[in-house]
CSV table of C-alpha atoms in Angstrom, one decimal:
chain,number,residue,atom,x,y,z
A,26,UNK,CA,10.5,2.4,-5.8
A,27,UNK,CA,12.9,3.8,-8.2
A,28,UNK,CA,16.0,5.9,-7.7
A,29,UNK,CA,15.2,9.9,-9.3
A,30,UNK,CA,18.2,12.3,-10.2
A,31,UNK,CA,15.5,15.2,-10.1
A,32,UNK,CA,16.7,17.0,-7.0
A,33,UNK,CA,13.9,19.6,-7.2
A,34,UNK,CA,12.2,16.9,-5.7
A,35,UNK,CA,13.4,18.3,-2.2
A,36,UNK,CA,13.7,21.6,-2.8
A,37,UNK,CA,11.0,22.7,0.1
A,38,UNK,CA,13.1,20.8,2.0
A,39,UNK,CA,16.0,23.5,2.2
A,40,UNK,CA,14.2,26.2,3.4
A,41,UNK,CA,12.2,24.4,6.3
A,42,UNK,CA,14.9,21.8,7.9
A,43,UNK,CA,17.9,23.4,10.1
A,44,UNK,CA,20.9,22.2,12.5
A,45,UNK,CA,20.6,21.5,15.6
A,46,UNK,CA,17.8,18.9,17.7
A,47,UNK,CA,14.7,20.7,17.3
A,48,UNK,CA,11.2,18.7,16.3
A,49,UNK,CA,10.4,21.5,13.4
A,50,UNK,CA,14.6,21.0,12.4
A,51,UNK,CA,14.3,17.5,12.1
A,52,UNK,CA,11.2,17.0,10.4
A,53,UNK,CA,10.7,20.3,9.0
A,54,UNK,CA,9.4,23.5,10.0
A,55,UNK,CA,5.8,25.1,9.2
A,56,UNK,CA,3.5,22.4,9.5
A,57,UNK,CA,0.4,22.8,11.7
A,58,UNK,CA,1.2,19.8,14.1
A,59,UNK,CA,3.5,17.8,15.1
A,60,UNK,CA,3.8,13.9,16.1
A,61,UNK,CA,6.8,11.5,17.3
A,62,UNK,CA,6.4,7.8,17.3
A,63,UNK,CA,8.6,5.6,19.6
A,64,UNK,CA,10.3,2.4,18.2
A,65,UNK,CA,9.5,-0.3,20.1
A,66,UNK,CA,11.7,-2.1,22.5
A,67,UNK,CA,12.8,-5.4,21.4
A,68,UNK,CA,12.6,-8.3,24.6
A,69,UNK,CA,13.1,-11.7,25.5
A,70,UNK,CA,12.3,-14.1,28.5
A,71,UNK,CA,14.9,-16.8,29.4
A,72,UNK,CA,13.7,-20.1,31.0
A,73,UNK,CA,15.5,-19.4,34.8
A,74,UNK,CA,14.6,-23.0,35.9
A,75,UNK,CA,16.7,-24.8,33.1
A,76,UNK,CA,20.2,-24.3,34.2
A,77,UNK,CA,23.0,-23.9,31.6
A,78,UNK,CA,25.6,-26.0,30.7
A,79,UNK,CA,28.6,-24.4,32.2
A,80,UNK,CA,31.2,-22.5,30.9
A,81,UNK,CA,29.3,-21.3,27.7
A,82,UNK,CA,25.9,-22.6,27.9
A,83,UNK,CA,23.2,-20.6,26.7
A,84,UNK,CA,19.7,-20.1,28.3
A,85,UNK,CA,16.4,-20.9,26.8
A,86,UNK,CA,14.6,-18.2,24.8
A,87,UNK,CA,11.2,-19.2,25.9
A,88,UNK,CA,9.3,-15.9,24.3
A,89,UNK,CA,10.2,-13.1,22.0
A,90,UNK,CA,8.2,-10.1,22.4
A,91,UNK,CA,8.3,-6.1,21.6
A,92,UNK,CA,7.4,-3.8,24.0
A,93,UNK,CA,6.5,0.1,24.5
A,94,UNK,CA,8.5,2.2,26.1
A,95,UNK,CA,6.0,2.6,28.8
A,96,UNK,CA,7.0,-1.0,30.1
A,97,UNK,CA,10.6,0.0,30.5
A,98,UNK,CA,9.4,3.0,32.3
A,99,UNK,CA,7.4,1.0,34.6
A,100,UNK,CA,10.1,-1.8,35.5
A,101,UNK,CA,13.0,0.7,36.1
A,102,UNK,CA,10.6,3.4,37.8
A,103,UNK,CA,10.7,6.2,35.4
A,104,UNK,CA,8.1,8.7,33.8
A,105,UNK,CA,7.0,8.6,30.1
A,106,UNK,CA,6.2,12.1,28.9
A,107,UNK,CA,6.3,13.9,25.0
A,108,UNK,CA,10.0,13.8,25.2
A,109,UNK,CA,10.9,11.2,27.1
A,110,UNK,CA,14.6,9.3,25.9
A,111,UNK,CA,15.2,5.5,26.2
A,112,UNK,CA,18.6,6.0,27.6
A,113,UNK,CA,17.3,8.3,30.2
A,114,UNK,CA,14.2,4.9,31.0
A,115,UNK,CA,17.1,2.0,31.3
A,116,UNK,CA,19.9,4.5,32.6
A,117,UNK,CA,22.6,4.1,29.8
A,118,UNK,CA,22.0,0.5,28.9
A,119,UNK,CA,22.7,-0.4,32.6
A,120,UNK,CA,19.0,-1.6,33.9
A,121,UNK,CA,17.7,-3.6,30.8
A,122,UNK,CA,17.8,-7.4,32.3
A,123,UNK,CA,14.8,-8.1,35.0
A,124,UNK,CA,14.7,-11.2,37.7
A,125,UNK,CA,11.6,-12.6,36.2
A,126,UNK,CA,13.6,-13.8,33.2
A,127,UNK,CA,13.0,-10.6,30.9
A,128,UNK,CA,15.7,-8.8,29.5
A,129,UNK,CA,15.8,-5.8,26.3
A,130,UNK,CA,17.6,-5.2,23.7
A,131,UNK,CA,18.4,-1.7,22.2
A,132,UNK,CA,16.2,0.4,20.6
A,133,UNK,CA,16.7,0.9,16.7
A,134,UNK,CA,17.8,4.5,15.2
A,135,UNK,CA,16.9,5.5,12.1
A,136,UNK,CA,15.2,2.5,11.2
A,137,UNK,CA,11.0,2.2,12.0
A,138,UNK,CA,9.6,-1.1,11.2
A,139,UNK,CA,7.5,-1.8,7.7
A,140,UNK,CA,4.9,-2.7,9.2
A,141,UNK,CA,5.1,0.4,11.4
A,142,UNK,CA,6.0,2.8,8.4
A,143,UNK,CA,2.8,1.5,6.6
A,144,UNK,CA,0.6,2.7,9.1
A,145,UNK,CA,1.6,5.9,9.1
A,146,UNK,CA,1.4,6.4,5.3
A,147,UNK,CA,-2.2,4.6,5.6
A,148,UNK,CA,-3.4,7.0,7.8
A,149,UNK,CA,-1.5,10.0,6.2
A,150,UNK,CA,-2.8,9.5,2.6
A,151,UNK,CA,-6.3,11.2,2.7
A,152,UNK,CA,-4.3,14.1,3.4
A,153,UNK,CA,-2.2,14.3,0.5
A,154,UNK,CA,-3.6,15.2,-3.0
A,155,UNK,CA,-0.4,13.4,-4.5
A,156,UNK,CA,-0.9,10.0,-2.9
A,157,UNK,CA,0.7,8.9,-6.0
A,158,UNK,CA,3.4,10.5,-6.2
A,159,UNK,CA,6.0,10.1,-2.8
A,160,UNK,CA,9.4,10.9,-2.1
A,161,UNK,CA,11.6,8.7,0.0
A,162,UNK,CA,15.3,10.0,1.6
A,163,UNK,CA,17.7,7.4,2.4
A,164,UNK,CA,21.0,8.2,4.1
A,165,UNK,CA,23.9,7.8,1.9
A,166,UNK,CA,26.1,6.5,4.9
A,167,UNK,CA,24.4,3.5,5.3
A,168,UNK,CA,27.0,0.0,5.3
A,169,UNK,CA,24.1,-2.5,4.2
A,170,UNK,CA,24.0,-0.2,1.1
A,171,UNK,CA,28.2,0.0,0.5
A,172,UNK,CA,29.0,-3.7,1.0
A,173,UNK,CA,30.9,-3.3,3.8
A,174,UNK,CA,30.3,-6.3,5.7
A,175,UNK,CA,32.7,-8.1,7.2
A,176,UNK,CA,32.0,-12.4,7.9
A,177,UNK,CA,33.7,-13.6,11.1
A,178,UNK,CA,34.5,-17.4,10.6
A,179,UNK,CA,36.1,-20.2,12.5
A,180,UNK,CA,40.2,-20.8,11.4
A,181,UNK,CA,40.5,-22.8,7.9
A,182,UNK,CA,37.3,-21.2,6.1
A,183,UNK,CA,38.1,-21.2,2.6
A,184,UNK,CA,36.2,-17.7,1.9
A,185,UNK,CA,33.0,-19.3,1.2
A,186,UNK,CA,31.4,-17.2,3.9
A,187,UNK,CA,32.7,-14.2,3.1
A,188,UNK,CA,32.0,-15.1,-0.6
A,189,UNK,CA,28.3,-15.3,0.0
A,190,UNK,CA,28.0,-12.1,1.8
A,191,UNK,CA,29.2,-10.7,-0.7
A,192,UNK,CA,27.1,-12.2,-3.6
A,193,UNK,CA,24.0,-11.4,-1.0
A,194,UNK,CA,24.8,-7.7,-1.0
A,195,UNK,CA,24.8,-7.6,-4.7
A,196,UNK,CA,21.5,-9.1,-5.1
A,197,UNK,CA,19.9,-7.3,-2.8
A,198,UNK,CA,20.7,-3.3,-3.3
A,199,UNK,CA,20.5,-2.6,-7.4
A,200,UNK,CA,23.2,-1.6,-9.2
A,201,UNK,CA,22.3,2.1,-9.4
A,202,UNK,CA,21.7,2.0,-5.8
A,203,UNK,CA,25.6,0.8,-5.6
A,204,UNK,CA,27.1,2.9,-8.8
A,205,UNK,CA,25.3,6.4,-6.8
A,206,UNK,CA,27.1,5.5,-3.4
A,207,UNK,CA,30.4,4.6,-5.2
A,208,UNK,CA,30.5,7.9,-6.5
A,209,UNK,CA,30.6,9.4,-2.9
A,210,UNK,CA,33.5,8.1,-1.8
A,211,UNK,CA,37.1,9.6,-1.7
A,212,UNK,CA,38.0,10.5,-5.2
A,213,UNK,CA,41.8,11.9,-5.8
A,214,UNK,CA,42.8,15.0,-7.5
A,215,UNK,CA,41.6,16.0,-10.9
A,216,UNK,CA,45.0,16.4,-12.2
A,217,UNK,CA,45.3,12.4,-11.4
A,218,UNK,CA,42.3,11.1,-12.7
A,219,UNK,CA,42.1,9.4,-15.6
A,220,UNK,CA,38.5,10.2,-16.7
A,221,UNK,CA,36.2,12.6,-15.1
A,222,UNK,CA,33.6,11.8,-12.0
A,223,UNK,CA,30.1,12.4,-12.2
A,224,UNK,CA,28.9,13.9,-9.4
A,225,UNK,CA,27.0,12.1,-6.9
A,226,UNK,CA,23.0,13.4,-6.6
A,227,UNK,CA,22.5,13.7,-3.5
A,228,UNK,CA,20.0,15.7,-1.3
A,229,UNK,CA,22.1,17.8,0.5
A,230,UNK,CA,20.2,18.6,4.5
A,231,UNK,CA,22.0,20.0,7.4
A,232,UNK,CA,24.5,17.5,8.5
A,233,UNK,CA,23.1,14.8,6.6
A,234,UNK,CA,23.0,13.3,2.5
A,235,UNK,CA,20.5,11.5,1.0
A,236,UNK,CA,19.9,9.1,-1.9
A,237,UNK,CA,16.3,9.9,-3.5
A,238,UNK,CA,13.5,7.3,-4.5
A,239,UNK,CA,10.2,8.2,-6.2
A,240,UNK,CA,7.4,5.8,-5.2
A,241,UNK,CA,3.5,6.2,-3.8
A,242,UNK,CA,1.5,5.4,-0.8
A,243,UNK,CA,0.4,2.4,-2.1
A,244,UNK,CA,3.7,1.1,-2.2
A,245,UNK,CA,4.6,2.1,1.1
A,246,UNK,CA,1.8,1.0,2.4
A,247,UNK,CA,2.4,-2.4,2.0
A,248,UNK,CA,5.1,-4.0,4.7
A,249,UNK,CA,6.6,-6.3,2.0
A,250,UNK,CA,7.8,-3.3,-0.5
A,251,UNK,CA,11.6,-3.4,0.5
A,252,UNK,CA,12.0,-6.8,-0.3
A,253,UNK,CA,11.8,-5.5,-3.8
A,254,UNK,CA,13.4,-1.7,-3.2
A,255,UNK,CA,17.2,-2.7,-3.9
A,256,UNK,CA,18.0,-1.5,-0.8
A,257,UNK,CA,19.6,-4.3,1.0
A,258,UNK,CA,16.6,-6.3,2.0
A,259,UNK,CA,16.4,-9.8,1.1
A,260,UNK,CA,14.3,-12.9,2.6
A,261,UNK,CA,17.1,-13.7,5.3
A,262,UNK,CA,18.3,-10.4,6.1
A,263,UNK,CA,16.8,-6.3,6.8
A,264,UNK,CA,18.3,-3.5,4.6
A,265,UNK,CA,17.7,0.2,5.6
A,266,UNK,CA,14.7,2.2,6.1
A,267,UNK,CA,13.8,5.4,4.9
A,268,UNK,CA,15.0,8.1,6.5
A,269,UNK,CA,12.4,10.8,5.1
A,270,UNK,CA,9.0,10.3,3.3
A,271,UNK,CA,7.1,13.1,1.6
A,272,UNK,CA,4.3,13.8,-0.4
A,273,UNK,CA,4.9,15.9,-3.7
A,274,UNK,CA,2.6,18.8,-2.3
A,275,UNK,CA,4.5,18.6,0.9
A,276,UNK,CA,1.4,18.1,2.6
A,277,UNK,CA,3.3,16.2,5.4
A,278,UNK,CA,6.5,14.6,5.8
A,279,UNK,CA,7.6,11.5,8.5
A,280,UNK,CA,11.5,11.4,9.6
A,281,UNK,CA,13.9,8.6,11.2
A,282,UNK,CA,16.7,10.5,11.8
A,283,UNK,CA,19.7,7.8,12.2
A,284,UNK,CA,20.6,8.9,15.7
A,285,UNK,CA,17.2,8.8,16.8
A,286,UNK,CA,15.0,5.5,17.9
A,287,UNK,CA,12.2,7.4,17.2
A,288,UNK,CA,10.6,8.9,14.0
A,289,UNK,CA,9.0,12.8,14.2
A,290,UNK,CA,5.9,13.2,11.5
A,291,UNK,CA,5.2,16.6,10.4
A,292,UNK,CA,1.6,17.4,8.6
A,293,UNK,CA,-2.1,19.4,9.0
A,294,UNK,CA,-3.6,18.5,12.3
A,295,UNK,CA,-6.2,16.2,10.6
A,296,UNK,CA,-2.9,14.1,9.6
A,297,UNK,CA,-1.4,14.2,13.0
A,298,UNK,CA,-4.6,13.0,14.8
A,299,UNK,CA,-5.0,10.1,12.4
A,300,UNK,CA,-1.1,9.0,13.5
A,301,UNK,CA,-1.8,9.6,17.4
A,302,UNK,CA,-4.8,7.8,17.1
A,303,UNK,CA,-2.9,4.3,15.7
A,304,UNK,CA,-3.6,1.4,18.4
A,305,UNK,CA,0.1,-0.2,17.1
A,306,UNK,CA,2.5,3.2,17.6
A,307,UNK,CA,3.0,4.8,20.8
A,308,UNK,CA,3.0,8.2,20.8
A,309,UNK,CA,3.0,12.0,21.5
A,310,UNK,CA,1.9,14.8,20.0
A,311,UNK,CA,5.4,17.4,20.4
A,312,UNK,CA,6.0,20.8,19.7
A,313,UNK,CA,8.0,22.2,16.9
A,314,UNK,CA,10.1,24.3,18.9
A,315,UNK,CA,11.2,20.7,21.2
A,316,UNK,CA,14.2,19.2,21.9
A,317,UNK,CA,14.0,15.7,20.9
A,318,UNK,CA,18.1,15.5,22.1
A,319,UNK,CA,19.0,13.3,25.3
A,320,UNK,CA,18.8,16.6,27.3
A,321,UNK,CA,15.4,17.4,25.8
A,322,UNK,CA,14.0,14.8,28.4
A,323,UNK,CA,14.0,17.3,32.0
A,324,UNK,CA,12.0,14.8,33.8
A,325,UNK,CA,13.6,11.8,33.9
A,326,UNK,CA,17.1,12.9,36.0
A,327,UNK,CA,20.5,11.4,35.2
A,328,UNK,CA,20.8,8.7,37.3
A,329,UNK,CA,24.6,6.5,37.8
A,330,UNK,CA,24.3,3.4,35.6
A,331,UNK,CA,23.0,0.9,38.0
A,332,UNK,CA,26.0,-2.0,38.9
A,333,UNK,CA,26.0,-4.3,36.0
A,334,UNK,CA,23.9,-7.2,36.2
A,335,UNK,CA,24.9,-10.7,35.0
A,336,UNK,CA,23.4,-10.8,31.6
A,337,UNK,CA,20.9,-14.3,30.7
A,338,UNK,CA,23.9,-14.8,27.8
A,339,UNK,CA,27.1,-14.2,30.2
């Protein structure tokens, strides 16, 4: 995957994505069918009959899991439906640790798994006819690509810490990755520079900028490629994710949008049928015209956050 300054590369996108929270604005407008995937729920089950060493004793991780939404809809009594919103199925973050030793994390925005990403392009590349020839969209805003990471340490670290990060950031997003993103940040007047700025290239969407990278399905199809994309993945650490993947004829395109934990897929309805039919993603098949916003879900009623519970770490 190599960073492109040929922004005609996203030209269709201009015409088909728009403001606003609708399926079709997100992931563009004009395809046959639509699809939304929904990122899995990260859980763990604490050990309830070791007790912790008081004040700051921490409890025994005894499994690690992911699961679907559905599960959280089942424990906290809620419905699943096409447009159903995780903060609607654990009621603000308020009912997401269980008395049988299960508790969940959050759900991740604008950021679907590898191995979850690969699927998709498996199954959408019989329905390209430029399998070889991909665009990815990554938002420019992202820290792990700036370098922005701070290291909290103990008093009396030297900077070693802090020194590390740093080198690790460097060797993990390339240095046109870095030189692109430095040239979106605050610049002062032109009468006070002292030599000119080259414009960042940048696709320019509704609300949102991206950095462009030319690649092919094979590529994405792998879940080890961004350990070698420069974009802030190492073999200790995640980068980013792609926040739009198309096909040079257009054919379909998939979107994490970074305030959604969920990813919309555009395409033909021969595409879409091969994504709903994955056995790993859960699924719906959505309309263009939906509102995939926290108000799009009508079934699931506001509810008070429930009183907070002791958390397994507290």
């Amino acid at each position: 995957m190599k960073l492109t300054d040929d922004l005609t590369r996203g030209d269709w996108t201009r015409e088909r994505f728009g403001p606003g929270w609708s399926v079709a604005g997100t992931v563009g407008s004009g395809f046959e069918a639509y699809a939304r995937i929904l990122h899995p729920v990260p859980a763990s089950r604490v050990d309830l009959d070791v007790p912790r060493q008081l004040p700051y004793g921490m409890p025994t991780i005894v499994e690690e899991t992911v699961w679907p939404w559905a599960e959280l809809a089942r424990r906290n009594g809620r419905s699943m439906h096409p447009l159903v919103q995780s903060t609607r199925l654990n009621d603000d973050e308020s009912r997401m640790h269980f008395d049988d030793g299960w508790y969940c994390g959050q759900t991740r925005s604008g950021f679907l798994e590898p191995e979850y990403l690969a699927d998709i392009v498996t199954r959408l590349t019989p329905e390209t006819t430029t399998p070889g020839d991909l665009t990815v969209g990554v938002w420019e805003g992202w820290g792990e690509l700036q370098g922005t990471g701070v290291v909290y340490t103990a008093s009396g670290d030297d900077g070693s810490a802090q020194a590390a990060y740093d080198e690790a950031f460097r060797a993990s997003v390339a240095p046109e990755v870095r030189e692109a993103l430095a040239r979106t940040r605050y610049r002062p007047p032109r009468l006070f520079r002292r030599r000119p700025v080259v414009p960042p290239l940048l696709l320019e969407l509704p609300d949102r900028r991206y950095l462009m990278f030319a690649t092919d399905a094979a590529e994405l199809s792998n879940p080890d490629w961004p350990l070698t994309a420069g974009i802030g993945w190492d073999d200790e650490s995640e980068g980013v994710m792609p926040q739009l993947v198309w096909p040079a004829d257009s054919a379909w395109c998939i979107a994490s949008e970074i305030d959604f934990d969920f990813t919309l897929v555009g395409g033909t309805r021969a595409a879409i049928a091969a994504v709903l039919d994955s056995p790993l993603l859960e699924t719906y098949e959505v309309q263009p015209d939906d509102d995939v916003s926290r108000d799009g879900d009508v079934v699931n009623e506001f509810r008070e956050p429930a009183p907070q519970l002791r958390h397994p770490f507290a």
